[in-house]
């Protein structure tokens, strides 16, 4: 069992930056693939980025590649999402998730946080 708590969301102007954090409980954090997803009002939840247990593989959604960076600190059971050059279309609730498999499909992820709101103003 893994419990996930996101933080770091907020309101930022277009072109600005935010760093999201996801703190995980449980001794097996380092064995999980961790992912970030987002859901805008009226839209499906979509994949943003993921990181393998070792950090060696980091797939990104095309819409965020080159602007967002995912990283993890296994010693502190935390995964991060550094978001630069933010755009209004990045506005969404951002969710952290954990999976036993590396992938971009939300059905692969067994554990989810409650989400943190990111709002980018134009």
PDB file of N, CA, C and O in Angstrom, residues 18-70:
ATOM      1  N   UNK A  18       6.799  26.334 -11.751  1.00  0.00           N
ATOM      2  CA  UNK A  18       6.354  25.747 -10.489  1.00  0.00           C
ATOM      3  C   UNK A  18       7.043  24.409 -10.329  1.00  0.00           C
ATOM      4  O   UNK A  18       7.365  23.749 -11.337  1.00  0.00           O
ATOM      5  N   UNK A  19       7.230  23.990  -9.094  1.00  0.00           N
ATOM      6  CA  UNK A  19       7.718  22.640  -8.840  1.00  0.00           C
ATOM      7  C   UNK A  19       6.712  21.923  -7.956  1.00  0.00           C
ATOM      8  O   UNK A  19       6.435  22.350  -6.832  1.00  0.00           O
ATOM      9  N   UNK A  20       6.193  20.834  -8.468  1.00  0.00           N
ATOM     10  CA  UNK A  20       5.288  19.989  -7.706  1.00  0.00           C
ATOM     11  C   UNK A  20       6.078  18.901  -6.989  1.00  0.00           C
ATOM     12  O   UNK A  20       7.072  18.390  -7.510  1.00  0.00           O
ATOM     13  N   UNK A  21       5.610  18.563  -5.809  1.00  0.00           N
ATOM     14  CA  UNK A  21       6.199  17.469  -5.046  1.00  0.00           C
ATOM     15  C   UNK A  21       5.126  16.441  -4.731  1.00  0.00           C
ATOM     16  O   UNK A  21       3.949  16.785  -4.591  1.00  0.00           O
ATOM     17  N   UNK A  22       5.554  15.208  -4.596  1.00  0.00           N
ATOM     18  CA  UNK A  22       4.644  14.128  -4.203  1.00  0.00           C
ATOM     19  C   UNK A  22       5.366  13.293  -3.158  1.00  0.00           C
ATOM     20  O   UNK A  22       6.367  12.630  -3.476  1.00  0.00           O
ATOM     21  N   UNK A  23       4.865  13.346  -1.935  1.00  0.00           N
ATOM     22  CA  UNK A  23       5.456  12.576  -0.846  1.00  0.00           C
ATOM     23  C   UNK A  23       4.720  11.252  -0.720  1.00  0.00           C
ATOM     24  O   UNK A  23       3.479  11.225  -0.678  1.00  0.00           O
ATOM     25  N   UNK A  24       5.481  10.179  -0.638  1.00  0.00           N
ATOM     26  CA  UNK A  24       4.893   8.843  -0.578  1.00  0.00           C
ATOM     27  C   UNK A  24       5.191   8.187   0.757  1.00  0.00           C
ATOM     28  O   UNK A  24       6.284   8.342   1.308  1.00  0.00           O
ATOM     29  N   UNK A  25       4.224   7.454   1.251  1.00  0.00           N
ATOM     30  CA  UNK A  25       4.451   6.642   2.442  1.00  0.00           C
ATOM     31  C   UNK A  25       4.698   5.214   1.989  1.00  0.00           C
ATOM     32  O   UNK A  25       4.332   4.818   0.892  1.00  0.00           O
ATOM     33  N   UNK A  26       5.301   4.427   2.850  1.00  0.00           N
ATOM     34  CA  UNK A  26       5.535   3.034   2.504  1.00  0.00           C
ATOM     35  C   UNK A  26       6.995   2.754   2.245  1.00  0.00           C
ATOM     36  O   UNK A  26       7.714   3.572   1.675  1.00  0.00           O
ATOM     37  N   UNK A  27       7.425   1.573   2.634  1.00  0.00           N
ATOM     38  CA  UNK A  27       8.833   1.212   2.525  1.00  0.00           C
ATOM     39  C   UNK A  27       9.232   0.797   1.125  1.00  0.00           C
ATOM     40  O   UNK A  27      10.407   0.653   0.845  1.00  0.00           O
ATOM     41  N   UNK A  28       8.244   0.585   0.237  1.00  0.00           N
ATOM     42  CA  UNK A  28       8.565   0.063  -1.089  1.00  0.00           C
ATOM     43  C   UNK A  28       8.517   1.127  -2.178  1.00  0.00           C
ATOM     44  O   UNK A  28       8.462   0.813  -3.347  1.00  0.00           O
ATOM     45  N   UNK A  29       8.568   2.391  -1.786  1.00  0.00           N
ATOM     46  CA  UNK A  29       8.488   3.488  -2.759  1.00  0.00           C
ATOM     47  C   UNK A  29       9.502   3.300  -3.876  1.00  0.00           C
ATOM     48  O   UNK A  29       9.188   3.516  -5.049  1.00  0.00           O
ATOM     49  N   UNK A  30      10.712   2.925  -3.532  1.00  0.00           N
ATOM     50  CA  UNK A  30      11.788   2.868  -4.524  1.00  0.00           C
ATOM     51  C   UNK A  30      11.565   1.798  -5.578  1.00  0.00           C
ATOM     52  O   UNK A  30      12.263   1.777  -6.588  1.00  0.00           O
ATOM     53  N   UNK A  31      10.614   0.910  -5.368  1.00  0.00           N
ATOM     54  CA  UNK A  31      10.356  -0.143  -6.363  1.00  0.00           C
ATOM     55  C   UNK A  31       9.288   0.254  -7.375  1.00  0.00           C
ATOM     56  O   UNK A  31       9.081  -0.455  -8.359  1.00  0.00           O
ATOM     57  N   UNK A  32       8.602   1.372  -7.154  1.00  0.00           N
ATOM     58  CA  UNK A  32       7.506   1.780  -8.022  1.00  0.00           C
ATOM     59  C   UNK A  32       7.942   2.746  -9.118  1.00  0.00           C
ATOM     60  O   UNK A  32       8.783   3.610  -8.892  1.00  0.00           O
ATOM     61  N   UNK A  33       7.326   2.587 -10.280  1.00  0.00           N
ATOM     62  CA  UNK A  33       7.321   3.657 -11.260  1.00  0.00           C
ATOM     63  C   UNK A  33       6.386   4.741 -10.728  1.00  0.00           C
ATOM     64  O   UNK A  33       5.304   4.443 -10.213  1.00  0.00           O
ATOM     65  N   UNK A  34       6.800   5.991 -10.856  1.00  0.00           N
ATOM     66  CA  UNK A  34       5.973   7.114 -10.418  1.00  0.00           C
ATOM     67  C   UNK A  34       5.580   7.942 -11.637  1.00  0.00           C
ATOM     68  O   UNK A  34       6.382   8.162 -12.544  1.00  0.00           O
ATOM     69  N   UNK A  35       4.345   8.392 -11.624  1.00  0.00           N
ATOM     70  CA  UNK A  35       3.867   9.174 -12.754  1.00  0.00           C
ATOM     71  C   UNK A  35       3.133  10.423 -12.310  1.00  0.00           C
ATOM     72  O   UNK A  35       2.670  10.514 -11.175  1.00  0.00           O
ATOM     73  N   UNK A  36       3.079  11.385 -13.223  1.00  0.00           N
ATOM     74  CA  UNK A  36       2.254  12.584 -13.055  1.00  0.00           C
ATOM     75  C   UNK A  36       1.226  12.598 -14.174  1.00  0.00           C
ATOM     76  O   UNK A  36       1.561  12.383 -15.351  1.00  0.00           O
ATOM     77  N   UNK A  37      -0.003  12.859 -13.791  1.00  0.00           N
ATOM     78  CA  UNK A  37      -1.110  13.027 -14.728  1.00  0.00           C
ATOM     79  C   UNK A  37      -1.783  14.360 -14.427  1.00  0.00           C
ATOM     80  O   UNK A  37      -1.569  14.946 -13.364  1.00  0.00           O
ATOM     81  N   UNK A  38      -2.602  14.820 -15.347  1.00  0.00           N
ATOM     82  CA  UNK A  38      -3.346  16.053 -15.103  1.00  0.00           C
ATOM     83  C   UNK A  38      -4.725  15.954 -15.722  1.00  0.00           C
ATOM     84  O   UNK A  38      -4.946  15.215 -16.687  1.00  0.00           O
ATOM     85  N   UNK A  39      -5.641  16.720 -15.127  1.00  0.00           N
ATOM     86  CA  UNK A  39      -7.009  16.735 -15.623  1.00  0.00           C
ATOM     87  C   UNK A  39      -7.540  18.159 -15.597  1.00  0.00           C
ATOM     88  O   UNK A  39      -7.638  18.779 -14.541  1.00  0.00           O
ATOM     89  N   UNK A  40      -7.854  18.658 -16.783  1.00  0.00           N
ATOM     90  CA  UNK A  40      -8.455  19.976 -16.923  1.00  0.00           C
ATOM     91  C   UNK A  40      -9.976  19.835 -16.868  1.00  0.00           C
ATOM     92  O   UNK A  40     -10.506  18.749 -17.159  1.00  0.00           O
ATOM     93  N   UNK A  41     -10.677  20.905 -16.523  1.00  0.00           N
ATOM     94  CA  UNK A  41     -12.148  20.827 -16.447  1.00  0.00           C
ATOM     95  C   UNK A  41     -12.761  20.338 -17.748  1.00  0.00           C
ATOM     96  O   UNK A  41     -12.427  20.831 -18.833  1.00  0.00           O
ATOM     97  N   UNK A  42     -13.627  19.342 -17.651  1.00  0.00           N
ATOM     98  CA  UNK A  42     -14.319  18.820 -18.814  1.00  0.00           C
ATOM     99  C   UNK A  42     -13.491  17.914 -19.704  1.00  0.00           C
ATOM    100  O   UNK A  42     -13.945  17.514 -20.773  1.00  0.00           O
ATOM    101  N   UNK A  43     -12.273  17.593 -19.263  1.00  0.00           N
ATOM    102  CA  UNK A  43     -11.396  16.748 -20.082  1.00  0.00           C
ATOM    103  C   UNK A  43     -11.017  15.480 -19.345  1.00  0.00           C
ATOM    104  O   UNK A  43     -11.146  15.391 -18.127  1.00  0.00           O
ATOM    105  N   UNK A  44     -10.518  14.511 -20.115  1.00  0.00           N
ATOM    106  CA  UNK A  44     -10.041  13.271 -19.525  1.00  0.00           C
ATOM    107  C   UNK A  44      -8.714  13.512 -18.798  1.00  0.00           C
ATOM    108  O   UNK A  44      -7.947  14.418 -19.154  1.00  0.00           O
ATOM    109  N   UNK A  45      -8.445  12.666 -17.805  1.00  0.00           N
ATOM    110  CA  UNK A  45      -7.147  12.719 -17.153  1.00  0.00           C
ATOM    111  C   UNK A  45      -6.091  12.228 -18.139  1.00  0.00           C
ATOM    112  O   UNK A  45      -6.262  11.178 -18.774  1.00  0.00           O
ATOM    113  N   UNK A  46      -5.006  12.983 -18.267  1.00  0.00           N
ATOM    114  CA  UNK A  46      -3.996  12.630 -19.259  1.00  0.00           C
ATOM    115  C   UNK A  46      -2.613  12.496 -18.640  1.00  0.00           C
ATOM    116  O   UNK A  46      -2.282  13.131 -17.636  1.00  0.00           O
ATOM    117  N   UNK A  47      -1.830  11.687 -19.301  1.00  0.00           N
ATOM    118  CA  UNK A  47      -0.451  11.445 -18.880  1.00  0.00           C
ATOM    119  C   UNK A  47       0.399  12.682 -19.098  1.00  0.00           C
ATOM    120  O   UNK A  47       0.283  13.359 -20.120  1.00  0.00           O
ATOM    121  N   UNK A  48       1.298  12.948 -18.124  1.00  0.00           N
ATOM    122  CA  UNK A  48       2.237  14.057 -18.250  1.00  0.00           C
ATOM    123  C   UNK A  48       3.669  13.538 -18.317  1.00  0.00           C
ATOM    124  O   UNK A  48       4.411  13.837 -19.256  1.00  0.00           O
ATOM    125  N   UNK A  49       4.065  12.745 -17.310  1.00  0.00           N
ATOM    126  CA  UNK A  49       5.436  12.241 -17.247  1.00  0.00           C
ATOM    127  C   UNK A  49       5.484  11.069 -16.288  1.00  0.00           C
ATOM    128  O   UNK A  49       4.614  10.913 -15.433  1.00  0.00           O
ATOM    129  N   UNK A  50       6.517  10.245 -16.446  1.00  0.00           N
ATOM    130  CA  UNK A  50       6.733   9.122 -15.537  1.00  0.00           C
ATOM    131  C   UNK A  50       8.220   8.926 -15.340  1.00  0.00           C
ATOM    132  O   UNK A  50       9.039   9.399 -16.142  1.00  0.00           O
ATOM    133  N   UNK A  51       8.557   8.213 -14.278  1.00  0.00           N
ATOM    134  CA  UNK A  51       9.953   7.923 -13.994  1.00  0.00           C
ATOM    135  C   UNK A  51      10.050   6.513 -13.432  1.00  0.00           C
ATOM    136  O   UNK A  51       9.306   6.137 -12.534  1.00  0.00           O
ATOM    137  N   UNK A  52      10.962   5.733 -13.982  1.00  0.00           N
ATOM    138  CA  UNK A  52      11.141   4.364 -13.516  1.00  0.00           C
ATOM    139  C   UNK A  52      11.738   4.362 -12.115  1.00  0.00           C
ATOM    140  O   UNK A  52      12.214   5.387 -11.623  1.00  0.00           O
ATOM    141  N   UNK A  53      11.758   3.186 -11.496  1.00  0.00           N
ATOM    142  CA  UNK A  53      12.212   3.113 -10.109  1.00  0.00           C
ATOM    143  C   UNK A  53      13.645   3.608  -9.950  1.00  0.00           C
ATOM    144  O   UNK A  53      13.999   4.211  -8.939  1.00  0.00           O
ATOM    145  N   UNK A  54      14.460   3.384 -10.968  1.00  0.00           N
ATOM    146  CA  UNK A  54      15.868   3.784 -10.902  1.00  0.00           C
ATOM    147  C   UNK A  54      16.091   5.212 -11.385  1.00  0.00           C
ATOM    148  O   UNK A  54      17.179   5.765 -11.212  1.00  0.00           O
ATOM    149  N   UNK A  55      15.081   5.780 -12.026  1.00  0.00           N
ATOM    150  CA  UNK A  55      15.251   7.096 -12.628  1.00  0.00           C
ATOM    151  C   UNK A  55      15.843   7.052 -14.015  1.00  0.00           C
ATOM    152  O   UNK A  55      16.046   8.081 -14.644  1.00  0.00           O
ATOM    153  N   UNK A  56      16.105   5.855 -14.502  1.00  0.00           N
ATOM    154  CA  UNK A  56      16.782   5.724 -15.784  1.00  0.00           C
ATOM    155  C   UNK A  56      15.896   5.918 -16.997  1.00  0.00           C
ATOM    156  O   UNK A  56      16.392   6.137 -18.103  1.00  0.00           O
ATOM    157  N   UNK A  57      14.600   5.848 -16.805  1.00  0.00           N
ATOM    158  CA  UNK A  57      13.662   6.032 -17.910  1.00  0.00           C
ATOM    159  C   UNK A  57      12.619   7.064 -17.520  1.00  0.00           C
ATOM    160  O   UNK A  57      11.988   6.952 -16.471  1.00  0.00           O
ATOM    161  N   UNK A  58      12.464   8.062 -18.395  1.00  0.00           N
ATOM    162  CA  UNK A  58      11.547   9.168 -18.083  1.00  0.00           C
ATOM    163  C   UNK A  58      10.754   9.571 -19.324  1.00  0.00           C
ATOM    164  O   UNK A  58      11.098  10.544 -20.003  1.00  0.00           O
ATOM    165  N   UNK A  59       9.687   8.857 -19.631  1.00  0.00           N
ATOM    166  CA  UNK A  59       8.843   9.288 -20.753  1.00  0.00           C
ATOM    167  C   UNK A  59       8.032  10.538 -20.414  1.00  0.00           C
ATOM    168  O   UNK A  59       7.650  10.752 -19.258  1.00  0.00           O
ATOM    169  N   UNK A  60       7.788  11.349 -21.438  1.00  0.00           N
ATOM    170  CA  UNK A  60       7.017  12.580 -21.284  1.00  0.00           C
ATOM    171  C   UNK A  60       5.935  12.646 -22.355  1.00  0.00           C
ATOM    172  O   UNK A  60       6.104  12.130 -23.463  1.00  0.00           O
ATOM    173  N   UNK A  61       4.869  13.335 -22.029  1.00  0.00           N
ATOM    174  CA  UNK A  61       3.877  13.678 -23.036  1.00  0.00           C
ATOM    175  C   UNK A  61       4.504  14.687 -23.995  1.00  0.00           C
ATOM    176  O   UNK A  61       5.323  15.521 -23.596  1.00  0.00           O
ATOM    177  N   UNK A  62       4.108  14.617 -25.245  1.00  0.00           N
ATOM    178  CA  UNK A  62       4.675  15.512 -26.260  1.00  0.00           C
ATOM    179  C   UNK A  62       4.438  16.975 -25.888  1.00  0.00           C
ATOM    180  O   UNK A  62       5.308  17.824 -26.116  1.00  0.00           O
ATOM    181  N   UNK A  63       3.307  17.248 -25.276  1.00  0.00           N
ATOM    182  CA  UNK A  63       2.932  18.643 -24.983  1.00  0.00           C
ATOM    183  C   UNK A  63       3.805  19.287 -23.911  1.00  0.00           C
ATOM    184  O   UNK A  63       3.833  20.514 -23.797  1.00  0.00           O
ATOM    185  N   UNK A  64       4.530  18.485 -23.136  1.00  0.00           N
ATOM    186  CA  UNK A  64       5.343  19.052 -22.052  1.00  0.00           C
ATOM    187  C   UNK A  64       6.831  18.788 -22.231  1.00  0.00           C
ATOM    188  O   UNK A  64       7.651  19.332 -21.472  1.00  0.00           O
ATOM    189  N   UNK A  65       7.180  17.998 -23.216  1.00  0.00           N
ATOM    190  CA  UNK A  65       8.590  17.629 -23.399  1.00  0.00           C
ATOM    191  C   UNK A  65       9.417  18.872 -23.659  1.00  0.00           C
ATOM    192  O   UNK A  65       9.043  19.743 -24.453  1.00  0.00           O
ATOM    193  N   UNK A  66      10.534  18.986 -22.941  1.00  0.00           N
ATOM    194  CA  UNK A  66      11.407  20.148 -23.068  1.00  0.00           C
ATOM    195  C   UNK A  66      11.068  21.261 -22.101  1.00  0.00           C
ATOM    196  O   UNK A  66      11.858  22.184 -21.904  1.00  0.00           O
ATOM    197  N   UNK A  67       9.885  21.186 -21.470  1.00  0.00           N
ATOM    198  CA  UNK A  67       9.490  22.218 -20.502  1.00  0.00           C
ATOM    199  C   UNK A  67       9.386  21.651 -19.084  1.00  0.00           C
ATOM    200  O   UNK A  67       9.672  22.355 -18.112  1.00  0.00           O
ATOM    201  N   UNK A  68       8.965  20.399 -18.961  1.00  0.00           N
ATOM    202  CA  UNK A  68       8.787  19.755 -17.658  1.00  0.00           C
ATOM    203  C   UNK A  68       9.894  18.727 -17.442  1.00  0.00           C
ATOM    204  O   UNK A  68      10.345  18.081 -18.390  1.00  0.00           O
ATOM    205  N   UNK A  69      10.279  18.562 -16.169  1.00  0.00           N
ATOM    206  CA  UNK A  69      11.276  17.556 -15.811  1.00  0.00           C
ATOM    207  C   UNK A  69      10.796  16.789 -14.582  1.00  0.00           C
ATOM    208  O   UNK A  69      10.477  17.404 -13.557  1.00  0.00           O
ATOM    209  N   UNK A  70      10.758  15.480 -14.697  1.00  0.00           N
ATOM    210  CA  UNK A  70      10.389  14.636 -13.564  1.00  0.00           C
ATOM    211  C   UNK A  70      11.661  14.084 -12.933  1.00  0.00           C
ATOM    212  O   UNK A  70      12.635  13.768 -13.634  1.00  0.00           O
TER     213      UNK A  70
END
